[in-house]
mmCIF file of C-alpha atoms in Angstrom:
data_model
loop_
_atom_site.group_PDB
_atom_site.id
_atom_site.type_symbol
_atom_site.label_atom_id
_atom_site.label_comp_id
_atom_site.label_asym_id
_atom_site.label_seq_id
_atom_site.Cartn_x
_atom_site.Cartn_y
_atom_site.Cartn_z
ATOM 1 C CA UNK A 1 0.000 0.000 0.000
ATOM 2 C CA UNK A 2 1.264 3.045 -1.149
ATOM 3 C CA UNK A 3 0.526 6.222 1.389
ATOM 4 C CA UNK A 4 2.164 10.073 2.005
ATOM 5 C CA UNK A 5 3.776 10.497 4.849
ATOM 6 C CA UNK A 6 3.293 13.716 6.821
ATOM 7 C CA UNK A 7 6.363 16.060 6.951
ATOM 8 C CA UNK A 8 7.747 16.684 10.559
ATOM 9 C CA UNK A 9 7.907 19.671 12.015
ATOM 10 C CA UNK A 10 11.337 19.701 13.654
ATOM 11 C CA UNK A 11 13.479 16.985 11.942
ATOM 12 C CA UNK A 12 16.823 16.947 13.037
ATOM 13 C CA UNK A 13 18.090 13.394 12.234
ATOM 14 C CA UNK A 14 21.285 11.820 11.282
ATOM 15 C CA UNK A 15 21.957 10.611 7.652
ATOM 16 C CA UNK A 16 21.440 7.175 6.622
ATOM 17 C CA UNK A 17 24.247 5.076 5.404
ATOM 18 C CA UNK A 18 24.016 2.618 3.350
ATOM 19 C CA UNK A 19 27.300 0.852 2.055
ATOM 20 C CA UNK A 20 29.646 -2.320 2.321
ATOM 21 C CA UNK A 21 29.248 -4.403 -0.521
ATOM 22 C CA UNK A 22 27.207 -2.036 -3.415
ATOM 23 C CA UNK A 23 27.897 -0.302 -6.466
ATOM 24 C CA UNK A 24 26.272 3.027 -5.323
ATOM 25 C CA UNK A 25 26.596 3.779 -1.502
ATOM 26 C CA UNK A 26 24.277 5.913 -0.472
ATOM 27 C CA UNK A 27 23.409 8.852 2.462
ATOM 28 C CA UNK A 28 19.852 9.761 2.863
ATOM 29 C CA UNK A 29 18.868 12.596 5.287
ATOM 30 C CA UNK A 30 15.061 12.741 6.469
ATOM 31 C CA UNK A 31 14.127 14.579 2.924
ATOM 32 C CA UNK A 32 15.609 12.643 0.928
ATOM 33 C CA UNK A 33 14.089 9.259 2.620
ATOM 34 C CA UNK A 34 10.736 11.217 2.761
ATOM 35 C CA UNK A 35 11.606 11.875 -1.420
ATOM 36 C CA UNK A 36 11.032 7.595 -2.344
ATOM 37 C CA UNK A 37 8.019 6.184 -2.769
ATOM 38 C CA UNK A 38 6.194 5.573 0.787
ATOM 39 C CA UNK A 39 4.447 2.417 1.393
ATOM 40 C CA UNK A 40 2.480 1.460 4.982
ATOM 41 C CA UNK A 41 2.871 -2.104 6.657
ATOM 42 C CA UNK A 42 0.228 -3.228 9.156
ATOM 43 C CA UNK A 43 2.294 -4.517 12.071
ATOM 44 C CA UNK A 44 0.853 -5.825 15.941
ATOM 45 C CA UNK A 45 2.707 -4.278 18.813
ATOM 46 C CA UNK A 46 3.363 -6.700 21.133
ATOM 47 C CA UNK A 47 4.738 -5.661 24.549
ATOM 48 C CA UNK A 48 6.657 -8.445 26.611
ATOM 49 C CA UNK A 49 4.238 -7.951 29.637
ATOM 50 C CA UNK A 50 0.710 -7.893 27.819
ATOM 51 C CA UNK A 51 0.232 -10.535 24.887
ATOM 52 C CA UNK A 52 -3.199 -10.758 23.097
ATOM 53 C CA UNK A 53 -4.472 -13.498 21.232
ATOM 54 C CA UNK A 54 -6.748 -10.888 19.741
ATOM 55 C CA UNK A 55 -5.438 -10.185 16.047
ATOM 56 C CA UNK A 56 -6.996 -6.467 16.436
ATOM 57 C CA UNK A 57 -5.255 -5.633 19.788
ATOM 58 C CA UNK A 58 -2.220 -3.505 18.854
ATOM 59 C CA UNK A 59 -2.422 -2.708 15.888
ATOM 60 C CA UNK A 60 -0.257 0.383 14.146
ATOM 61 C CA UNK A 61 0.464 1.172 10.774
ATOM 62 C CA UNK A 62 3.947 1.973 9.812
ATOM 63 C CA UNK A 63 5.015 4.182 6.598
ATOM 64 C CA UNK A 64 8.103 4.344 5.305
ATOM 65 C CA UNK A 65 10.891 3.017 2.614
ATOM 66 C CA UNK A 66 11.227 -0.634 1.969
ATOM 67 C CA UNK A 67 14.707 -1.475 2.579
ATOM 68 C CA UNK A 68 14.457 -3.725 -0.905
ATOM 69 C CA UNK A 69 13.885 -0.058 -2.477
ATOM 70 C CA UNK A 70 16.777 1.172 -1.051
ATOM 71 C CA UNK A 71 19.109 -1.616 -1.840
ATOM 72 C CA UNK A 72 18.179 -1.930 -4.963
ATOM 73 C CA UNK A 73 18.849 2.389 -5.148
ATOM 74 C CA UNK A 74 22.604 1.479 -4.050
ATOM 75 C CA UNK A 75 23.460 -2.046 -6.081
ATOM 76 C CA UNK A 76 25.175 -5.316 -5.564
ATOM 77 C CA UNK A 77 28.234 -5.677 -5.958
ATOM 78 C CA UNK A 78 28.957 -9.306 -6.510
ATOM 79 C CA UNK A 79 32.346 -10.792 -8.296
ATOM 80 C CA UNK A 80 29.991 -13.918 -8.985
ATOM 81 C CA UNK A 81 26.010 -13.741 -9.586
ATOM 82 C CA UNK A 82 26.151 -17.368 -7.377
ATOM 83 C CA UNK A 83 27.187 -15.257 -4.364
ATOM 84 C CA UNK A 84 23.970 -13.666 -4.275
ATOM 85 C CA UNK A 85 22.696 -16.077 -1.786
ATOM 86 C CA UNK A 86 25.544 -15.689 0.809
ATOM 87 C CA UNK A 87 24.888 -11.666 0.758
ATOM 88 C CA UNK A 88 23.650 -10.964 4.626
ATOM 89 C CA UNK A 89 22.181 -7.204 5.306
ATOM 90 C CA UNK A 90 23.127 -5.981 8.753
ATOM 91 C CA UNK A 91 20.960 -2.745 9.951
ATOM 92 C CA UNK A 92 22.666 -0.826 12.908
ATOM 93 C CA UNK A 93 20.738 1.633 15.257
ATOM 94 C CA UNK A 94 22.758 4.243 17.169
ATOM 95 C CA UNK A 95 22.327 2.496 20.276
ATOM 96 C CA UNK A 96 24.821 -0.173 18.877
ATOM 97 C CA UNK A 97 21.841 -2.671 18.254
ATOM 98 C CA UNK A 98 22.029 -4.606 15.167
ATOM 99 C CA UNK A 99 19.678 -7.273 13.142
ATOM 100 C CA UNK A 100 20.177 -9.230 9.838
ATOM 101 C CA UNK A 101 18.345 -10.829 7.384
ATOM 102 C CA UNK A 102 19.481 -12.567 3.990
ATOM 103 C CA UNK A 103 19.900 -11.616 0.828
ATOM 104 C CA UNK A 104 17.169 -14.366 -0.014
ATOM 105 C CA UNK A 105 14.820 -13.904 2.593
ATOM 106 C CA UNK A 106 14.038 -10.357 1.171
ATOM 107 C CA UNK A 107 14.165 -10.402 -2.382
ATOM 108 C CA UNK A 108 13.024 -14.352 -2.812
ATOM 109 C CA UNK A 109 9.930 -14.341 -0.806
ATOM 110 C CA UNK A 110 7.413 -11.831 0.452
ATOM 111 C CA UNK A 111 8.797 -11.082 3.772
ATOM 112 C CA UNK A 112 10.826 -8.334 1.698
ATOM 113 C CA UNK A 113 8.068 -6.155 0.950
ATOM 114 C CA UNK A 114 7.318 -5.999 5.013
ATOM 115 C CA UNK A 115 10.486 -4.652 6.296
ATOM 116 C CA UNK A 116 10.339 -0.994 6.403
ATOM 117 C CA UNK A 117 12.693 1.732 7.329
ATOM 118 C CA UNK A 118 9.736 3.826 8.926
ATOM 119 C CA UNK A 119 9.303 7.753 8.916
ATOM 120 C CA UNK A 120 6.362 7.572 10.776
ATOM 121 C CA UNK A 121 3.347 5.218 12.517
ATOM 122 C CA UNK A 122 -0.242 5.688 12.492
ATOM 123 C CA UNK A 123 0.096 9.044 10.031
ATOM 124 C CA UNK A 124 2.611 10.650 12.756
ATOM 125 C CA UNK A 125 6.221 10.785 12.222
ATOM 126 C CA UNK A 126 8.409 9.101 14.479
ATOM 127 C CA UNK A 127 10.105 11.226 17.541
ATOM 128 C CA UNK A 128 13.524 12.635 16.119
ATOM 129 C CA UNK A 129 15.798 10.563 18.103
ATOM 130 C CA UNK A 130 13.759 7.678 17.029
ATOM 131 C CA UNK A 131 13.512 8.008 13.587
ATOM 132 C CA UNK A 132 14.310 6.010 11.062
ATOM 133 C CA UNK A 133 13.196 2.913 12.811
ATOM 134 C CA UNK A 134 13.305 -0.754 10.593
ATOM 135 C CA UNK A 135 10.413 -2.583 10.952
ATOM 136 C CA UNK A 136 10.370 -6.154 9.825
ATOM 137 C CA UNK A 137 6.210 -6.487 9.714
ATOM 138 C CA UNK A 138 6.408 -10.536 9.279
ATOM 139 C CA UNK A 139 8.536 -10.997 12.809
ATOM 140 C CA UNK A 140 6.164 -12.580 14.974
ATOM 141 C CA UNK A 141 8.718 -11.146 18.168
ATOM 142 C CA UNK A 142 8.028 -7.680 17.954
ATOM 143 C CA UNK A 143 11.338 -6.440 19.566
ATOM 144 C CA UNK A 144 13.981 -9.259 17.539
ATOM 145 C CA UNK A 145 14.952 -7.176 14.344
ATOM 146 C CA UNK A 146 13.090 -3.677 15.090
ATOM 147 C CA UNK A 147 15.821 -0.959 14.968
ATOM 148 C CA UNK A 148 15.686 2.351 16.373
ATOM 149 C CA UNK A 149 17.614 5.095 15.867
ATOM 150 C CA UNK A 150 18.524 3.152 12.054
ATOM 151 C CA UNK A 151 21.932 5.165 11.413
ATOM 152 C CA UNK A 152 23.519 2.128 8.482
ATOM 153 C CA UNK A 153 22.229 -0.552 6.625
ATOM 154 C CA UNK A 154 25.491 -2.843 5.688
ATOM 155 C CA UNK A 155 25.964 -4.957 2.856
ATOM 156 C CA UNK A 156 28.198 -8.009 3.933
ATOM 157 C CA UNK A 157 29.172 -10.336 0.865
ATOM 158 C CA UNK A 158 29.198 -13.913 1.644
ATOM 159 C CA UNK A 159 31.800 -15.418 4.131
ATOM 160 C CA UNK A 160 34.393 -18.501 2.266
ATOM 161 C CA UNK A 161 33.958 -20.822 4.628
ATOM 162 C CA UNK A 162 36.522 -23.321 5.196
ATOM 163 C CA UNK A 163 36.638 -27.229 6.554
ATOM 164 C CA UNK A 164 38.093 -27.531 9.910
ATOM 165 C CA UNK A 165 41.003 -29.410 9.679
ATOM 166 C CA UNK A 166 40.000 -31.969 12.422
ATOM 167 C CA UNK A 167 36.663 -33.036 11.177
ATOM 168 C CA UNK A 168 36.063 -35.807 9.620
ATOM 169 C CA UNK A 169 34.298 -34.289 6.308
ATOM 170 C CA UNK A 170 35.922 -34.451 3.368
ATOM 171 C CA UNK A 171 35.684 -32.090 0.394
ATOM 172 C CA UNK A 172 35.016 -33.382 -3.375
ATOM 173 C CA UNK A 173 35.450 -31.338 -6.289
ATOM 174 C CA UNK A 174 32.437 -31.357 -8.529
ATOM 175 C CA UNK A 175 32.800 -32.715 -12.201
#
């Protein structure tokens, strides 16, 4: 769903960075993130202390980005298109908090088109220091990969992993 997002009065937040492994890195200040197409995500807020088993207890509506929008915006930069399924995307808040989802998980399934970096909720934008927040709609735990503060969304390319020398699995070449 496609929605406009209500400008702030007193915006003062931090750029967003988004780099690592792209062809484009990017920063996007509060205008420039208010410039891309906005979209809204129905997500239930769950607190730790009161769980309902009523679906429409809780219930806010986040606009903002998708982070698939701004990925794509910035590029991968792959030596190999096979790598594309090690690619991780790490989003850090200023708090030093920090979740991660797969390359596959949001561009090969619709989980993708839930996680948000969020301007606002329920037609308000977010509190300064709070803003941009990533909101990954399909998390049933409210709290595991919500970010606050978002300040970098990270690119990691895929990690060579290597046998341990004292296991005892071998490696065969493929013909």
């Amino acid at each position: 769903m496609t929605s406009v997002m209500p400008a702030a009065a007193d915006v003062r937040v931090p750029a967003l960075r988004l780099d690592g492994r792209v062809l484009r890195p990017l920063r996007l200040d509060a205008g420039a993130l208010q410039g891309l197409v906005q979209h809204t995500v129905v997500r239930r807020a769950l607190s730790c202390a009161a769980r309902s088993l009523d679906p429409a207890v809780g219930l806010r509506c986040w606009q903002g980005v998708r982070l698939t929008a701004l990925l794509e915006l910035a590029g991968l930069q792959l030596d190999r298109q096979r790598e594309r399924g090690g690619v991780c995307v790490h989003a850090h808040g200023r708090d030093g908090y920090v979740a991660s989802f797969s390359w596959s998980e949001l561009f090969n399934g619709p989980a993708g088109g839930d996680v948000l970096v969020a301007l606002g909720v329920d037609g308000m934008p977010l509190p300064a220091g709070d803003s941009p927040r990533l909101i990954a709609a399909h998390d049933w735990q409210s709290s595991a990969r919500l970010v606050r503060g978002l300040c970098r969304i990270e690119v990691a390319g895929p990690v060579a992993l290597r046998p341990d020398p004292g296991s005892a699995m071998t490696m065969t070449s493929r013909r």
